[in-house]
Coordinates of C-alpha atoms in Angstrom, one line a residue:
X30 CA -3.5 -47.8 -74.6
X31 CA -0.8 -50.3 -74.0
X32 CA -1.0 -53.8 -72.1
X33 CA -0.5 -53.9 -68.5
X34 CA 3.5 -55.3 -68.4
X35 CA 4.0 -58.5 -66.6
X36 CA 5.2 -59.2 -63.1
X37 CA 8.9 -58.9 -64.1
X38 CA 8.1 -55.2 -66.6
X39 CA 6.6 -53.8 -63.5
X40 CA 9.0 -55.0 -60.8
X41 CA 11.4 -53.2 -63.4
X42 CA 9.5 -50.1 -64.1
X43 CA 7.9 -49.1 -60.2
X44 CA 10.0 -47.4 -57.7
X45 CA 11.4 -50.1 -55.3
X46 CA 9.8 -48.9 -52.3
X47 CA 6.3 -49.8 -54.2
X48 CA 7.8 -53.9 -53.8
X49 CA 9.5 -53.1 -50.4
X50 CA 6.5 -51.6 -48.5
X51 CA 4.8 -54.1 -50.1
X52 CA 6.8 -57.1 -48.3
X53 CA 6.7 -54.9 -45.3
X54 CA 2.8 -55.2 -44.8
X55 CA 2.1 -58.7 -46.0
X56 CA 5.1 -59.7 -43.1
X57 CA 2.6 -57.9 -40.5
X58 CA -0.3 -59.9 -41.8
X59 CA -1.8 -56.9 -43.8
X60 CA -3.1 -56.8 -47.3
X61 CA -1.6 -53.8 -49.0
X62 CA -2.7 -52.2 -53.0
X63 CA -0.9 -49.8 -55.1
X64 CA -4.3 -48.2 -55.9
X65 CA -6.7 -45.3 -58.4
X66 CA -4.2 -43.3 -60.9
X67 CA -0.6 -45.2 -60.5
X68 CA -2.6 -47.6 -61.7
X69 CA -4.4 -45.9 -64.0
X70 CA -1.1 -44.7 -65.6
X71 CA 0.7 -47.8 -65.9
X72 CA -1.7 -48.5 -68.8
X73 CA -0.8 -45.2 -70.7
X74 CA 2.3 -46.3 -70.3
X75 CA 3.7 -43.9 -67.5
X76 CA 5.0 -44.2 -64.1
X77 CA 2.8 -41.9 -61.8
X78 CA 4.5 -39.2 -59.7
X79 CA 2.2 -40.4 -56.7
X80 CA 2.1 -42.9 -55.2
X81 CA -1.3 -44.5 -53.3
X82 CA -1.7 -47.3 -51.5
X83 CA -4.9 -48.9 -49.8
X84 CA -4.5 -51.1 -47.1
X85 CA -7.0 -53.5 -44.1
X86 CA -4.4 -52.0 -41.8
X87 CA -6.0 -49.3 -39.4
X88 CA -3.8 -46.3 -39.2
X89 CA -1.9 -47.1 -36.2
X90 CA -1.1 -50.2 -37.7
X91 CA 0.2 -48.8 -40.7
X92 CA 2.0 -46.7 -38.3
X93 CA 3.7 -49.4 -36.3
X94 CA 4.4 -51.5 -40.0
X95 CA 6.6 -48.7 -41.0
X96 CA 8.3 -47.5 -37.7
X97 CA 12.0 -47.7 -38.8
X98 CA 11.6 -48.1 -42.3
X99 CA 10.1 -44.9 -42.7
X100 CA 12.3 -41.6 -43.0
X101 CA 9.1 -39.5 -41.7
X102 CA 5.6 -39.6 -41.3
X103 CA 2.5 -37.8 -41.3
X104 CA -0.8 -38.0 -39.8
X105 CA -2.7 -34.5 -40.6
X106 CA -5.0 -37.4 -42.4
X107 CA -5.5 -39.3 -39.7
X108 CA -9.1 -39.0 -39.4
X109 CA -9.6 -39.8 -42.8
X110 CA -7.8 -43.4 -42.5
X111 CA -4.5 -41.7 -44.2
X112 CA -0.9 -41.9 -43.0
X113 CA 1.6 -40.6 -45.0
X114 CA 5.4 -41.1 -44.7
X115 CA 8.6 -40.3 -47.1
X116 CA 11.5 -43.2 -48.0
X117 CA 14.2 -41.4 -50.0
X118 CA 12.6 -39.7 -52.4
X119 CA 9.3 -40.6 -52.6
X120 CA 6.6 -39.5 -51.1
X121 CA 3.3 -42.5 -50.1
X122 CA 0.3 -42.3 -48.7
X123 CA -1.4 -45.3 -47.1
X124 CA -4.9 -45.1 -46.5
X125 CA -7.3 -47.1 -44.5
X126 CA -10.4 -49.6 -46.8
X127 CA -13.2 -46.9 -46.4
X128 CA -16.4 -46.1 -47.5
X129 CA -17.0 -42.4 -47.5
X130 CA -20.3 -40.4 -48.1
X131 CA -21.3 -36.8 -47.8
X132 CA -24.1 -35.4 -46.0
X133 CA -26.4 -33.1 -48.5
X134 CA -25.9 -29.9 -46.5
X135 CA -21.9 -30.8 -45.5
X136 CA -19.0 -30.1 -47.3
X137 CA -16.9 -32.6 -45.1
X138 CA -17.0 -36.4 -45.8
X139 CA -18.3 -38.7 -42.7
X140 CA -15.9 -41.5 -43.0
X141 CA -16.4 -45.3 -42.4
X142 CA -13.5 -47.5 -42.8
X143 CA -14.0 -50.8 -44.7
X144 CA -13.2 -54.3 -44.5
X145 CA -12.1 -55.5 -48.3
X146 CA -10.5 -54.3 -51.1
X147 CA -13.4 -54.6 -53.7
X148 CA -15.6 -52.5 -51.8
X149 CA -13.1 -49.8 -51.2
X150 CA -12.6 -49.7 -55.3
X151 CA -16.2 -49.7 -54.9
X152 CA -16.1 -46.1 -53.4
X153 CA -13.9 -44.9 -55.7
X154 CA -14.9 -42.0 -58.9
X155 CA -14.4 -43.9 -61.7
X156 CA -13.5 -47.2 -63.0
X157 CA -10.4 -46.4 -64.6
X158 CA -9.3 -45.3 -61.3
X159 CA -10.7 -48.2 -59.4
X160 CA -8.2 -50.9 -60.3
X161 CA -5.2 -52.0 -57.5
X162 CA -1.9 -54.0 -57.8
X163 CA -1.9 -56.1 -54.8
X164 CA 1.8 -56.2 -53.3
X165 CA 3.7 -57.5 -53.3
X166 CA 2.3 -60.2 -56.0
X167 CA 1.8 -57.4 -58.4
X168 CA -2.0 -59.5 -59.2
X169 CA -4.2 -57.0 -60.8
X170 CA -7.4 -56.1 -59.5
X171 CA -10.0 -54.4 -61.7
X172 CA -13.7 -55.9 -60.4
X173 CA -15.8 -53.0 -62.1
X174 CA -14.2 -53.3 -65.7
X175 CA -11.3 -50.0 -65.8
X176 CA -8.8 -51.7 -68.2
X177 CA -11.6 -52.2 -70.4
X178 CA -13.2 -48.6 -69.9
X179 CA -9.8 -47.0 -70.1
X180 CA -9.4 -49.1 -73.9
X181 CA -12.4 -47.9 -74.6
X182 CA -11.9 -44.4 -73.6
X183 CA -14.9 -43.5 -71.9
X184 CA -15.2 -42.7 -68.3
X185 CA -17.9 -44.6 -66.5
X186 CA -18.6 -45.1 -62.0
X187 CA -18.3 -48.0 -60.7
X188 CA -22.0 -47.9 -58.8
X189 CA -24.2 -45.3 -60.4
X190 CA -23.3 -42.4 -60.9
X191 CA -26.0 -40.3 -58.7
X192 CA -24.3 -42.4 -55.9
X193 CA -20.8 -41.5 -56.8
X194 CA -21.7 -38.0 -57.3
X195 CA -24.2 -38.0 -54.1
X196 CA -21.0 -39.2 -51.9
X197 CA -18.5 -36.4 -53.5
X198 CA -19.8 -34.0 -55.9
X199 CA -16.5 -32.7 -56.6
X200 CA -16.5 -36.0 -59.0
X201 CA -18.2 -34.1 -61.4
X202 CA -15.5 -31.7 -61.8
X203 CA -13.0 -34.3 -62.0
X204 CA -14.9 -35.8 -64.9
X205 CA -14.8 -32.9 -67.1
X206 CA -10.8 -32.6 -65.7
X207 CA -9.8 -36.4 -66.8
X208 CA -12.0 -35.7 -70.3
X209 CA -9.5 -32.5 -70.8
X210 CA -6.6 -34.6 -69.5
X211 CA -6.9 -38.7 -71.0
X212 CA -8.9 -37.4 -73.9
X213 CA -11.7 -39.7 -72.9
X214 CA -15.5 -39.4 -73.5
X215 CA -17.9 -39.4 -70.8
X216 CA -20.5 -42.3 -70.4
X217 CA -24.6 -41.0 -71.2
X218 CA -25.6 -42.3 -67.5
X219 CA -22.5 -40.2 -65.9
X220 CA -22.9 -37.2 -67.8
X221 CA -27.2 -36.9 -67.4
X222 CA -26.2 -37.6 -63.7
X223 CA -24.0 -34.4 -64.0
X224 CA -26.7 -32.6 -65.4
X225 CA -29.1 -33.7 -62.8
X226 CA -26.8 -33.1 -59.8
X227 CA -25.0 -29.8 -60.8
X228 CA -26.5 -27.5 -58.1
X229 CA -24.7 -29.9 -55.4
X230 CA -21.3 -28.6 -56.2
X231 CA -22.3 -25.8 -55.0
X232 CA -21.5 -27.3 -51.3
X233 CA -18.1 -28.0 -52.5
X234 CA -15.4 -25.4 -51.2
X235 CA -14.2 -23.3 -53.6
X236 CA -10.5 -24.6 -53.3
X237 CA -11.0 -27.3 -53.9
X238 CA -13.1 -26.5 -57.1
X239 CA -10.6 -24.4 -58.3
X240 CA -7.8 -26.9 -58.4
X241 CA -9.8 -29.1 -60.6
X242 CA -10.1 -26.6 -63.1
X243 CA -6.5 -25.6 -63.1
X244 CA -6.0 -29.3 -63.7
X245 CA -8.7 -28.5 -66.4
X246 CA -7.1 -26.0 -68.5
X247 CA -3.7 -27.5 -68.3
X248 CA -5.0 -30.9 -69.8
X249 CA -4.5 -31.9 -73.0
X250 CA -7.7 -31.3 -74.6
X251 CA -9.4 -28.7 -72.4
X252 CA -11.8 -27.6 -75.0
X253 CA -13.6 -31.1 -74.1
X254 CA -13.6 -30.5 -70.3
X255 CA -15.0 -26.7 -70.6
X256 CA -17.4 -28.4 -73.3
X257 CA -18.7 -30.8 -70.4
X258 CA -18.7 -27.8 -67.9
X259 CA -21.1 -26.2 -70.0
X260 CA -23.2 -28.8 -71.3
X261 CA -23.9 -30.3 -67.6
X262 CA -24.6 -27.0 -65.9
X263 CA -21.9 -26.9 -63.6
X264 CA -20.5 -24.1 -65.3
X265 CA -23.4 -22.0 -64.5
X266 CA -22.2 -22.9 -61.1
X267 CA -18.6 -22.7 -60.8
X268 CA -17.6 -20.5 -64.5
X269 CA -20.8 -18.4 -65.0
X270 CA -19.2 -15.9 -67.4
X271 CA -18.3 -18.9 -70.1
X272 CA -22.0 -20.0 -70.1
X273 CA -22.7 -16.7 -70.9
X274 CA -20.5 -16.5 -73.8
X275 CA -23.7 -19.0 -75.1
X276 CA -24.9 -15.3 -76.7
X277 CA -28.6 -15.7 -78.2
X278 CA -27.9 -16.1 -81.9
X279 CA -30.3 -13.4 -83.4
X280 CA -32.2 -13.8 -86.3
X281 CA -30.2 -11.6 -89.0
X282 CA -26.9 -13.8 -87.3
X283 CA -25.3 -10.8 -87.0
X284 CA -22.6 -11.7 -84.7
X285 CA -20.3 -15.2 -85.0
X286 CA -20.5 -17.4 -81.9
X287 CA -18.3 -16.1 -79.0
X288 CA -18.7 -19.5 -77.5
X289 CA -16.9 -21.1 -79.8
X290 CA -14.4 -18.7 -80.5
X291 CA -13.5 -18.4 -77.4
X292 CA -12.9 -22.9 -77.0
X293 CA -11.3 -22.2 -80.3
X294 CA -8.6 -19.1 -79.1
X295 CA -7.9 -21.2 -76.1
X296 CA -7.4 -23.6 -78.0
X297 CA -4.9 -22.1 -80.5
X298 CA -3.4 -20.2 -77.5
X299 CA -2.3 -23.7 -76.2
X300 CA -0.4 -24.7 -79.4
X301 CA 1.8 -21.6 -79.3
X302 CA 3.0 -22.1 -76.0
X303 CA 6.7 -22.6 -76.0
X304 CA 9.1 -25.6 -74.8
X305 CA 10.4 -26.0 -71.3
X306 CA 13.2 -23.8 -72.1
X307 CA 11.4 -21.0 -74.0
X308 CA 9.2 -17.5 -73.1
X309 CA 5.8 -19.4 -72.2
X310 CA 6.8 -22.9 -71.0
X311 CA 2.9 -24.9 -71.6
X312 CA 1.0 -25.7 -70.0
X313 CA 0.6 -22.2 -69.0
X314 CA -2.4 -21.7 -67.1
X315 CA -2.1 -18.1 -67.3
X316 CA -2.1 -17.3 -70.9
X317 CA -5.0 -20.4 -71.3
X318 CA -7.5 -19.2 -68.6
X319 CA -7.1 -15.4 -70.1
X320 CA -7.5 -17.1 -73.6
X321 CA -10.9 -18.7 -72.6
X322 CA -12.2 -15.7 -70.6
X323 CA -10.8 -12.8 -72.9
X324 CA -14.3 -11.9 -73.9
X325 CA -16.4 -12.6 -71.3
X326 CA -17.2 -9.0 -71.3
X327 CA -19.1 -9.4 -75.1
X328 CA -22.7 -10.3 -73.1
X329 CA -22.9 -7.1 -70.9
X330 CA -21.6 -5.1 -73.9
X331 CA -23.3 -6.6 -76.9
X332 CA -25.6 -3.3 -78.6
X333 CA -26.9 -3.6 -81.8
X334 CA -26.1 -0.6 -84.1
X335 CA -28.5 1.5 -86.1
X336 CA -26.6 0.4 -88.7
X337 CA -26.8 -3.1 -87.8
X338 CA -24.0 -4.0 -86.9
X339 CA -23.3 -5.4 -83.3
X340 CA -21.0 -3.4 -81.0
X341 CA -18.8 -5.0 -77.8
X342 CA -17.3 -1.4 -76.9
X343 CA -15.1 -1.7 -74.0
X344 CA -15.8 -5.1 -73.4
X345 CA -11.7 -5.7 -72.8
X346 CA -12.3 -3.3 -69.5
X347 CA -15.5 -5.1 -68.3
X348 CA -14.3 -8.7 -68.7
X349 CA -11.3 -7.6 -66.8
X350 CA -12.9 -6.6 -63.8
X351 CA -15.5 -9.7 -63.9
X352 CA -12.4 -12.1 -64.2
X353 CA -11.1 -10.3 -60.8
X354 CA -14.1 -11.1 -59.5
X355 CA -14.6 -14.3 -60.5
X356 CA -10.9 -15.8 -59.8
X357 CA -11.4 -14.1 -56.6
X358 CA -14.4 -16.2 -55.9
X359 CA -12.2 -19.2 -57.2
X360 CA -9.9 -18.3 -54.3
X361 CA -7.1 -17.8 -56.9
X362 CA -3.8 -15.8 -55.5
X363 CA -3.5 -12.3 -56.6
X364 CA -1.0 -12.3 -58.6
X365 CA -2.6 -15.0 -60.6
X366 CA -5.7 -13.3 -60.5
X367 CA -3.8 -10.1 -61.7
X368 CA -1.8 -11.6 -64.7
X369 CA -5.1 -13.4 -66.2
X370 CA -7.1 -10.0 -65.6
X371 CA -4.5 -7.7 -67.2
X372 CA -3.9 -10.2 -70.1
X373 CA -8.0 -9.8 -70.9
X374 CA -7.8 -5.8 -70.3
X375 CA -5.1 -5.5 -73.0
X376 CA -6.1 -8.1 -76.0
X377 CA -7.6 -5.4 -78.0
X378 CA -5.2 -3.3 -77.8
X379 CA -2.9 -4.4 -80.6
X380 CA -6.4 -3.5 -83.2
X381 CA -6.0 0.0 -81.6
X382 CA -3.5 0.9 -83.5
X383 CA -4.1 -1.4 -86.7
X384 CA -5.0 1.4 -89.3
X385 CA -2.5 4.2 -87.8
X386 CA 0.3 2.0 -87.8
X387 CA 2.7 2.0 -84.8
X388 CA 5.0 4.8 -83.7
X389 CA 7.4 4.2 -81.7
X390 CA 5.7 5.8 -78.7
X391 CA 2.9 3.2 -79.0
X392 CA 4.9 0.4 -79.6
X393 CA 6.5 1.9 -76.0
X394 CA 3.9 2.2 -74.4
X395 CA 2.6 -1.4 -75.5
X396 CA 5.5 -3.0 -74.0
X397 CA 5.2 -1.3 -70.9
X398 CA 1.7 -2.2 -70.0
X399 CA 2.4 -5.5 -70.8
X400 CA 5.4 -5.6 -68.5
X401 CA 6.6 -9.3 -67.6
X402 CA 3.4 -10.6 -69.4
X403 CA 4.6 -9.6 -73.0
X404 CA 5.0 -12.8 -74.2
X405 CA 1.8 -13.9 -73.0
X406 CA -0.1 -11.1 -74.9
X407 CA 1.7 -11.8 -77.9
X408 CA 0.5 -15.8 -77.8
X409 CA -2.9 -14.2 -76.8
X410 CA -3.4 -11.5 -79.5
X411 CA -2.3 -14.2 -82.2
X412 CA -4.7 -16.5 -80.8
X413 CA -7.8 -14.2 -81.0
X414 CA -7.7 -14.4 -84.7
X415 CA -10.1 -16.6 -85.6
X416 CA -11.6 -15.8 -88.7
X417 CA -12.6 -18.2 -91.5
X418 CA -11.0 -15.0 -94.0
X419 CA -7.5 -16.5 -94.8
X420 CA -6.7 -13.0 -96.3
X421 CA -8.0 -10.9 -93.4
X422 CA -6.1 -13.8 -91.1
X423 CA -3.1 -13.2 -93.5
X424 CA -2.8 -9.6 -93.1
X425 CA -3.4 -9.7 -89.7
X426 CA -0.6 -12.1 -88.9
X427 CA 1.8 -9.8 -91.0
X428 CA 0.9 -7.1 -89.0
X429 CA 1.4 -8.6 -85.5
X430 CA 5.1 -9.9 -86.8
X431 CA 5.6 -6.7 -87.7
X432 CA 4.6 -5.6 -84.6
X433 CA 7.2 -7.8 -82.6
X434 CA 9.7 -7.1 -85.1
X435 CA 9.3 -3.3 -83.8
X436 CA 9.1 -4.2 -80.4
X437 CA 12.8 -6.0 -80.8
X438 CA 14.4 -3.7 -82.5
X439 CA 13.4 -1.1 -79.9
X440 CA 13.6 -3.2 -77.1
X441 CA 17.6 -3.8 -78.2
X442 CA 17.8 -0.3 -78.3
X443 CA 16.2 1.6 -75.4
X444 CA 15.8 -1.6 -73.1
X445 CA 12.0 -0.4 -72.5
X446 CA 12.0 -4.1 -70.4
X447 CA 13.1 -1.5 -67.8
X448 CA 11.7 1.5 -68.7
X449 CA 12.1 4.6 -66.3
X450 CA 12.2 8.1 -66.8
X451 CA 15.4 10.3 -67.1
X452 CA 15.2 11.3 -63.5
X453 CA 14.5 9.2 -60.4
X454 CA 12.0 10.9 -56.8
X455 CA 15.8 12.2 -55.7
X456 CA 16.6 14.2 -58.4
X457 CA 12.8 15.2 -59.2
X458 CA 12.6 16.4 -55.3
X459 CA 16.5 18.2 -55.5
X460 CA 15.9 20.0 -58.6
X461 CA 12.0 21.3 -57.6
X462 CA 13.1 21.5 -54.1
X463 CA 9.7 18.8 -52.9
X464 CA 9.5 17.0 -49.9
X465 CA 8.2 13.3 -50.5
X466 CA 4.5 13.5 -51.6
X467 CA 1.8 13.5 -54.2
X468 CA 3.5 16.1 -55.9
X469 CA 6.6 14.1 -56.8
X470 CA 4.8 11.2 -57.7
X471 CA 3.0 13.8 -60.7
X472 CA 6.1 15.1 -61.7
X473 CA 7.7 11.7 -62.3
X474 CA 4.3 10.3 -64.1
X475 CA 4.7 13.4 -66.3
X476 CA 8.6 12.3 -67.3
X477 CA 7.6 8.8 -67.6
X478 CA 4.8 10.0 -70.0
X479 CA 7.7 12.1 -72.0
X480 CA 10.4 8.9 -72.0
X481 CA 7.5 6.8 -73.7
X482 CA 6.5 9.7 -76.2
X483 CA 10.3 10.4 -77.1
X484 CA 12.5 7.5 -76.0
X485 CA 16.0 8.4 -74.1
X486 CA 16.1 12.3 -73.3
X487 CA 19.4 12.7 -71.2
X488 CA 19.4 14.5 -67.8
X489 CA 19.7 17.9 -68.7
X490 CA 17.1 17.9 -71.2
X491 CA 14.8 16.1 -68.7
X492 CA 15.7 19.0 -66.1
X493 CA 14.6 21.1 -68.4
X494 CA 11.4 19.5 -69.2
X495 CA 10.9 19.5 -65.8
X496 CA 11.0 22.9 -65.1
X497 CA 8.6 23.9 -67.9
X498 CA 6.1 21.7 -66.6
X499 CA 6.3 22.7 -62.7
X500 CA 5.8 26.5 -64.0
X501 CA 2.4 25.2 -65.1
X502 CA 1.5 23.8 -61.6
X503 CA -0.9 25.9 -59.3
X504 CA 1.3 24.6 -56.6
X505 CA 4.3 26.5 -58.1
X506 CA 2.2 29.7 -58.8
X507 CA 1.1 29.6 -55.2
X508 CA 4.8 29.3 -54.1
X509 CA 5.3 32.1 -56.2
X510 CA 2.9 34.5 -54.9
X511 CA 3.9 34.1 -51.5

């Protein structure tokens, strides 16, 4: 962690409108903070993308302060003390001193608005976040210690943490998100308070529950945060199928830790992700939450083998469908909800073919059930390798490049990125002479089927193909016979 920069370094490095709605306020007679994370960051060395400021001004105050300077302004926060306006290009918010707690059975806060600035820090989730710049002096404020905490890496509350959490349990997410994102431990009091308080996220919507954890897995170190999850409870709460991954080690140790394996492919998953400019620009939340739940199937699956070996047979298929219906629960979109389910349906797929080596018509039918999410799966198969083997690890890298280096060369040549078959529903319906139905849709199934067994036909041998299999329908013999 860097020093805080003098006066002058951060008059040089904040937007201006940080200085001018600064002057703005204290020329009305109101105190006025740059307040929690662009605070935060300014010791990291970063200039936060929001911008929060705290204020004694009610919100018609703050209102009438910024009439005319102000290029718009909002007030959908009203009720919660907030106001929030655009100058140029940036985007404030300016938010009444408060003191907020929640009722135990409410998932809406009851606000009170304060008086002073050290006891709206005082309200605040942690002390890193609970320093303020006042403007426009640029004086720091940090009563409850944050520089020092932030230096020290560990996230502590400014009151105690059952009060913190008691007020807005969503706090507890947000630890295990900073741990994933600063890299920073997590103070004994604040996380035995998360174990002793998990059940109340529970009265937390599931929005807002899901944001965190996107935040989560996009952090730096997300191993750490899903760590705390686990170790607190709150996964049991929010990510059930991870805790679960926690398989009963039995007492032959028959099967490795999926747990761990499963932090450790997310991990790995993460370092492959490409560059702003390449296939899977990171952090890709995507390919990471598919990584961490790909075998979340294992515990319903798990048999143990006469032989004594441990089985997970079709445990890609089952933790598909319990990923639907767990990022559905998450409130996720569906087309989220269907890349990071479709990723875990296909990750075994590549050990499917392993000992019979690839034809062409797998390797075409592996790119088209991938579809746009190719690049993912290949991040994600590569990933899943795990083993402690270098040799095995080893041969199966060399297979996977070979692998891709199949897919290319085909891809160059039969542009299976757009795969269709030889004839479209027109020609299909003009040649059998169909009207639109379920029996076009089985003839063009059967020629997609064929274009993936045998690459490019042509039109005339796809006609033909065509025929012979419409002589074998019942529909045609009944057509026939009358």
């Amino acid at each position: 962690m860097q020093q805080l920069p003098d006066r002058t370094g951060l008059a040089a490095i904040l937007p201006p409108v940080v200085l001018e709605i600064g002057r703005l306020f204290e020329a009305a007679g109101h105190e006025l903070s740059l307040v929690g994370g662009p605070v935060r960051d300014l010791f990291v060395g970063r200039v936060s993308p929001d911008l929060d400021f705290t204020t004694d001004a009610s919100p018609d105050q703050t209102l009438a302060v910024v009439a005319g300077w102000a290029d718009a302004t909002w007030e959908v926060g009203r009720d919660f003390g907030t106001i929030a306006l655009r100058k140029g290009e940036e985007t404030i918010e300016v938010t009444t001193y408060r003191a907020e707690a929640y009722d135990p059975d409410s998932r809406k806060p009851v606000v009170a608005f304060g008086t002073s600035l050290k006891d709206d820090l005082y309200r605040r989730d942690f002390t890193m976040n609970a320093m303020a710049l006042r403007l426009p002096s640029l004086e720091l404020v940090d009563p409850y210690g944050g520089a020092a905490d932030l230096e020290a890496g560990i996230l502590r509350t400014p009151g105690t943490p059952a009060s913190s959490f008691s007020d807005d349990p969503l706090r507890m997410m947000r630890a295990a998100r900073f741990a994933s994102q600063l890299k920073v431990g997590v103070a004994p009091e604040v996380r035995q308070a998360m174990a002793d308080m998990a059940e109340r996220i529970t009265i937390i919507s599931a929005e807002r529950v899901r944001d965190e954890l996107v935040k989560l897995i996009n952090g730096a170190d997300p191993r750490a945060g899903i760590d705390l999850l686990v170790d607190s409870g709150l996964a049991e709460r929010v990510l059930p199928e991870v805790s679960a991954l926690k398989l009963e080690v039995d007492e032959h140790h028959r099967h490795k830790d999926v747990y761990q394996h499963s932090l450790q492919v997310l991990e790995q998953a993460a370092e492959l992700e490409s560059g702003p400019d390449g296939p899977v620009p990171g952090p890709d939340f995507v390919l990471r939450f598919a990584a961490l739940m790909h075998d979340v199937g294992k515990p319903a699956t798990r048999r143990f083998e006469p032989s004594g070996a441990v089985s997970f047979r079709h445990h890609d298929v089952v933790g598909s469908k319990l990923v639907k219906k767990r990022m559905r629960e998450l409130r996720f979109d569906n087309d989220t909800i269907k890349a990071v389910a479709r990723l875990v349906e296909l990750h075994m797929r590549f050990y499917g073919y392993g000992e019979a080596g690839w034809t062409d018509s797998a390797v075409r039918r592996y790119v088209t059930d991938a579809g746009p999410l190719l690049q993912r799966l290949h991040r994600l198969t590569r990933s899943d390798v795990t083993t402690r083997n270098r040799r095995k690890a080893e041969r199966l890298a060399f297979a996977y490049d070979d692998l891709e280096q199949r897919i290319e060369e085909i891809l160059a040549k039969e542009e299976l990125e757009s795969v269709r078959p030889d004839l479209d529903g027109q020609a299909i319906m003009a040649i059998l002479g169909l009207r639109p139905g379920p029996l076009v849709g089985r003839a063009y199934k059967h020629l997609l089927e064929l274009r993936l067994d045998n690459g490019p036909m042509g039109p005339e041998a796809a006609e033909a193909e065509l025929r012979a299999w419409w002589a074998d329908q019942p529909e045609a013999r009944e057509a026939a016979a009358t």
